[in-house]
Short mmCIF file of C-alpha atoms in Angstrom, two decimals:
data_model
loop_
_atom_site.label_atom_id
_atom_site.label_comp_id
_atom_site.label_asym_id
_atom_site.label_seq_id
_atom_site.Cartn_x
_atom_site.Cartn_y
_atom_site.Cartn_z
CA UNK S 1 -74.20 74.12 100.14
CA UNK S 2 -75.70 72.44 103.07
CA UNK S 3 -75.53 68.97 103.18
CA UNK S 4 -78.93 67.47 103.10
CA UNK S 5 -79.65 69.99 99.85
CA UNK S 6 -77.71 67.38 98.10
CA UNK S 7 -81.36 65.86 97.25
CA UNK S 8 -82.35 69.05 95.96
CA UNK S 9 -80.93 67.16 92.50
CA UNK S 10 -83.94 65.41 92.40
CA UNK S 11 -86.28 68.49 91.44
CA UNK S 12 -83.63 71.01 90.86
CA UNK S 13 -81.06 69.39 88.72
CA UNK S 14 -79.41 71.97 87.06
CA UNK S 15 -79.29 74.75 89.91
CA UNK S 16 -78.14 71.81 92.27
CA UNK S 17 -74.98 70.36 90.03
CA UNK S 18 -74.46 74.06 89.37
CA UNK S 19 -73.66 75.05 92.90
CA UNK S 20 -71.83 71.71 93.40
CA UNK S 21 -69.78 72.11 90.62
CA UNK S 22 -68.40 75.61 91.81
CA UNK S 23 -66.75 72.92 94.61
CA UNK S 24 -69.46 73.49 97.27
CA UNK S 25 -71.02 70.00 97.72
CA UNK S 26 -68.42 67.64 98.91
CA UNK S 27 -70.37 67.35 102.14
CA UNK S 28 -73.70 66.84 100.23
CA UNK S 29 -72.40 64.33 98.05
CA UNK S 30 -71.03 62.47 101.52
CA UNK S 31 -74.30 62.86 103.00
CA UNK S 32 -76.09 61.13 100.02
CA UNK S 33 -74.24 58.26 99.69
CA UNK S 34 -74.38 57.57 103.20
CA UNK S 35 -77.98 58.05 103.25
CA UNK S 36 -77.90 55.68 100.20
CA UNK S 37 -75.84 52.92 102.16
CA UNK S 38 -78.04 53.04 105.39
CA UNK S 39 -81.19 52.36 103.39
CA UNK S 40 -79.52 49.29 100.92
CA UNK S 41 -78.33 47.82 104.37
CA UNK S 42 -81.86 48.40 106.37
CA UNK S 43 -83.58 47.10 102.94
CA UNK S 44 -81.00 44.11 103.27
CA UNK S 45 -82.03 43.13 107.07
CA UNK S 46 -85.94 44.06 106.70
CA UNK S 47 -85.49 40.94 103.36
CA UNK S 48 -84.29 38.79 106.18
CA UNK S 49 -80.82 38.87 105.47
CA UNK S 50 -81.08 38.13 101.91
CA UNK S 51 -80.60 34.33 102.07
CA UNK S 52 -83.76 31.88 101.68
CA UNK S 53 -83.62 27.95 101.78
CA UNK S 54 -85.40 27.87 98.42
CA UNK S 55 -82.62 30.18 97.29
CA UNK S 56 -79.97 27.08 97.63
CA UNK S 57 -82.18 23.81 98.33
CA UNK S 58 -79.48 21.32 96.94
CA UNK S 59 -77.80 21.94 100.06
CA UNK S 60 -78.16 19.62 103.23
CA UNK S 61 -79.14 21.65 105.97
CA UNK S 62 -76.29 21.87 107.65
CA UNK S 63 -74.37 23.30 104.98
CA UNK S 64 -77.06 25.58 104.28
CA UNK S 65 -76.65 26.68 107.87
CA UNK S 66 -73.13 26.92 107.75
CA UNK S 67 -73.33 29.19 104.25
CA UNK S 68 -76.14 31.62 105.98
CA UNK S 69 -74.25 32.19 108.98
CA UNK S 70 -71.36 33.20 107.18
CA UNK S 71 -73.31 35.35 104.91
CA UNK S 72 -75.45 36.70 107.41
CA UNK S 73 -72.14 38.49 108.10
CA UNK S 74 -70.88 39.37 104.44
CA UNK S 75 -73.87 40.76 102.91
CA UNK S 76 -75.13 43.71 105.16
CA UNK S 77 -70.99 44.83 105.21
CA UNK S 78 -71.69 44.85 101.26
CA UNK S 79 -75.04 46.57 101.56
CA UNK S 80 -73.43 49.36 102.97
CA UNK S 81 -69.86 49.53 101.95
CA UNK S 82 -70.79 49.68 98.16
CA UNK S 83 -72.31 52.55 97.29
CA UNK S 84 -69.05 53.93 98.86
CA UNK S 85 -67.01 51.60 96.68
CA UNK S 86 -69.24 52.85 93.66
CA UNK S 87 -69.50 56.71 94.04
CA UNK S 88 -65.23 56.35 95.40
CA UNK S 89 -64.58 54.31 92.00
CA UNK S 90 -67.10 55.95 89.51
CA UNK S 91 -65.49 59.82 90.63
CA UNK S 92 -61.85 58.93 90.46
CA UNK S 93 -62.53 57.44 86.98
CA UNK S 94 -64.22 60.53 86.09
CA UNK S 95 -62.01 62.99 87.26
CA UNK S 96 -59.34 61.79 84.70
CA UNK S 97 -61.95 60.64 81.78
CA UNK S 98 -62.77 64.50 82.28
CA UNK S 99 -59.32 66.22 82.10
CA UNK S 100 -58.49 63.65 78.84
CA UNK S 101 -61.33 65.38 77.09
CA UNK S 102 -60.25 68.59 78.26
CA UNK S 103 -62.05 69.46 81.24
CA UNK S 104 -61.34 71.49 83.76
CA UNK S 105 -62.99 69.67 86.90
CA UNK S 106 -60.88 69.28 89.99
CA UNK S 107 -61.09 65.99 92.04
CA UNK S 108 -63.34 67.48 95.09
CA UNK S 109 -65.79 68.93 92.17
CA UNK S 110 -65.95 65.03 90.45
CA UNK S 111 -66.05 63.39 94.14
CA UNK S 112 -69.10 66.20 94.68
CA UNK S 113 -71.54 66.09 91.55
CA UNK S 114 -71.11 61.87 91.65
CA UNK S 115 -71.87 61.72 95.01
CA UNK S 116 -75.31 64.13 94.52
CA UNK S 117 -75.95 62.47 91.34
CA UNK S 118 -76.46 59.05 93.46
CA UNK S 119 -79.82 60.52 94.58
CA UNK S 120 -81.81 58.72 92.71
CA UNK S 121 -80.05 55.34 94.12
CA UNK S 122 -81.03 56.62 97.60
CA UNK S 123 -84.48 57.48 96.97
CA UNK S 124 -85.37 54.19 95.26
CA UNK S 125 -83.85 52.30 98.68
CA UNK S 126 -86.11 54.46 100.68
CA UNK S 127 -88.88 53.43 98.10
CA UNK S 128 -87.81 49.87 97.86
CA UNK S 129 -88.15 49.72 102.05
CA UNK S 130 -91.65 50.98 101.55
CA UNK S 131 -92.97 48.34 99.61
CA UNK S 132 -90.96 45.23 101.59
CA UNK S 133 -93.23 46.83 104.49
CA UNK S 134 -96.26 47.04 102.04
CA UNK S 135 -95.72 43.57 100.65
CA UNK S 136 -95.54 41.98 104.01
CA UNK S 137 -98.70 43.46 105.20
CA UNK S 138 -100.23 42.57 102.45
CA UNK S 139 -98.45 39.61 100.69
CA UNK S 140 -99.06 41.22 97.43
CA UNK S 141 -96.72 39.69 95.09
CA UNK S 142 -96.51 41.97 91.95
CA UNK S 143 -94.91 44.21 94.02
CA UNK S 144 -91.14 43.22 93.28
CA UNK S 145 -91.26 43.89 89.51
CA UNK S 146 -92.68 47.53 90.96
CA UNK S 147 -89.07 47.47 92.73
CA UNK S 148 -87.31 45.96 89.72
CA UNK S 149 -88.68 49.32 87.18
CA UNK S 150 -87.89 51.69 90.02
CA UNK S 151 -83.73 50.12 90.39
CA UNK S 152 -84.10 50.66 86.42
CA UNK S 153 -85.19 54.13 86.28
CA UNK S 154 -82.10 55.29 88.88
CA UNK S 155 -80.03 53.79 86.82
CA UNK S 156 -80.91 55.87 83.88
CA UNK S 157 -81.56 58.84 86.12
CA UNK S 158 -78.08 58.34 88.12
CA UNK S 159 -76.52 58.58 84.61
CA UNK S 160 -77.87 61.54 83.17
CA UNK S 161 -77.05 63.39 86.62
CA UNK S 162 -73.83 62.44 86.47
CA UNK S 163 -73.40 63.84 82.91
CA UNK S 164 -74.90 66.60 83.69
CA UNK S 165 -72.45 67.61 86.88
CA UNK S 166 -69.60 66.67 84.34
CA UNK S 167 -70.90 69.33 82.31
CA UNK S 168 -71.17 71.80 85.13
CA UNK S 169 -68.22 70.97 86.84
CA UNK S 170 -65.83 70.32 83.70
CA UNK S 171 -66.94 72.77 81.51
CA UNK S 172 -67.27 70.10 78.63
CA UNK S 173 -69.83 69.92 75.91
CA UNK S 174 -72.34 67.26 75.95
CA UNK S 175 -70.31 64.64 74.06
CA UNK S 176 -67.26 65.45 75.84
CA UNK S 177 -69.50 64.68 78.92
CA UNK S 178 -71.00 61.44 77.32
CA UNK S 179 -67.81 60.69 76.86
CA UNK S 180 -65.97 60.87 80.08
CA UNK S 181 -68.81 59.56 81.83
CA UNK S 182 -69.02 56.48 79.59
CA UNK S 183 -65.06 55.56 79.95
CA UNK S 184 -65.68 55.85 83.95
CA UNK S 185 -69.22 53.83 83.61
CA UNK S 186 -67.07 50.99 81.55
CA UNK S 187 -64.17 51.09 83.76
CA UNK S 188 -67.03 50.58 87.07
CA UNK S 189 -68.69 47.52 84.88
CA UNK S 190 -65.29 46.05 84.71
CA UNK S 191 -64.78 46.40 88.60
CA UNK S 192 -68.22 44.71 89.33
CA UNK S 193 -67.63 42.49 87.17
CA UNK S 194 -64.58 41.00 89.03
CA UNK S 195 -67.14 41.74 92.75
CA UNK S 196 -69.34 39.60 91.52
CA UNK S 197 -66.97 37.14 90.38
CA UNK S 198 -65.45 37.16 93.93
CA UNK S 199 -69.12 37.32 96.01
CA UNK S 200 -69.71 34.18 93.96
CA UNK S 201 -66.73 32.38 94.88
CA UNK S 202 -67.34 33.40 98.45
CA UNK S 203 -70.73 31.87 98.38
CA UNK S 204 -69.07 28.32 97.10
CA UNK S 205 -66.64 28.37 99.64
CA UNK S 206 -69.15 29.11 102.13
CA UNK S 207 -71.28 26.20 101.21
CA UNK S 208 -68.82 23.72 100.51
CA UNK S 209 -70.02 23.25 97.01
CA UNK S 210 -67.36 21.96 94.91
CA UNK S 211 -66.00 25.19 92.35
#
């Protein structure tokens, strides 16, 4: 499979995951996330770096200056390191979830059909860059919760893709899938859990608030 057919998921699920499953798609599942992390990092930097005054206005400004320059730094390395971290972490929890459920999926195959099943992320980052550049030429506001259902819908699109490769790839039943993919979902909530816990305590040290 050639790389950029990785996307082919989007209209052609089930003859995509098929072919990636057979162990043909590590390079499309690379190319996917890393068109994935280009677009959350240009979304990032087209927002203005993601940090506003009104976002922290308890702060004096030289804190607030102090806690922007720092993050100015930070966030675009997250923008475009995570969806690495996420399709790395969500495919080696799969891989196992899969074989404990008696599946028959080999690493490459799980590191393949999660990375293709992330096309739905991508494309809503592309779409989410769309309307930044729509709402700034027109200052239309209702915009974001546009943004907000679209982040919602590849959520529940990225899952059902990636049950579906585990299907393909694993030769597992649907609840088998379910399953695997659930114990490798929880396992990834745990994880960004503890991110978020850290991002936030970078932010307080960054702004000298007390913790």
């Amino acid at each position: 499979m050639k790389a950029a057919r990785g996307f082919r998921v989007l209209w052609s699920p089930r003859e995509t995951l098929r072919s990636v499953g057979e162990g043909r798609g590590l390079g499309a599942g690379v190319t996917v996330v890393a068109l994935w992390a280009l677009a959350s990092l240009l979304l990032l930097l087209l927002s203005g770096g993601g940090v506003s005054r009104a976002q922290f206005p308890e702060l004096p400004p030289e804190e607030f200056e102090r806690l922007r320059s720092g993050l100015s730094v930070v966030l675009p390395v997250l923008a475009f390191v995570l969806p690495f971290v996420w399709w790395a972490g969500l495919s080696a929890l799969v891989y196992p979830a899969t074989l404990v459920l008696g599946g028959r999926a080999t690493l490459a195959a799980a590191f393949a059909f999660v990375g293709v099943a992330c096309a739905p992320w991508a494309a809503v980052a592309v779409l989410q860059i769309l309307l930044a550049g729509l709402q700034g030429l027109t200052g239309a506001g209702a915009l974001g919760g546009v943004a907000l259902a679209a982040s919602a819908g590849a959520l529940v699109w990225h899952a059902a893709l990636v049950v579906a490769g585990a299907r393909q790839a694993a030769r597992l039943g649907r609840g088998g899938a379910v399953g695997s993919c659930a114990l490798a979902g929880l396992g990834c909530l745990v994880a960004a859990l503890f991110l978020a816990i850290t991002l936030a305590a970078l932010v307080v040290g960054f702004s000298g608030l007390p913790s």
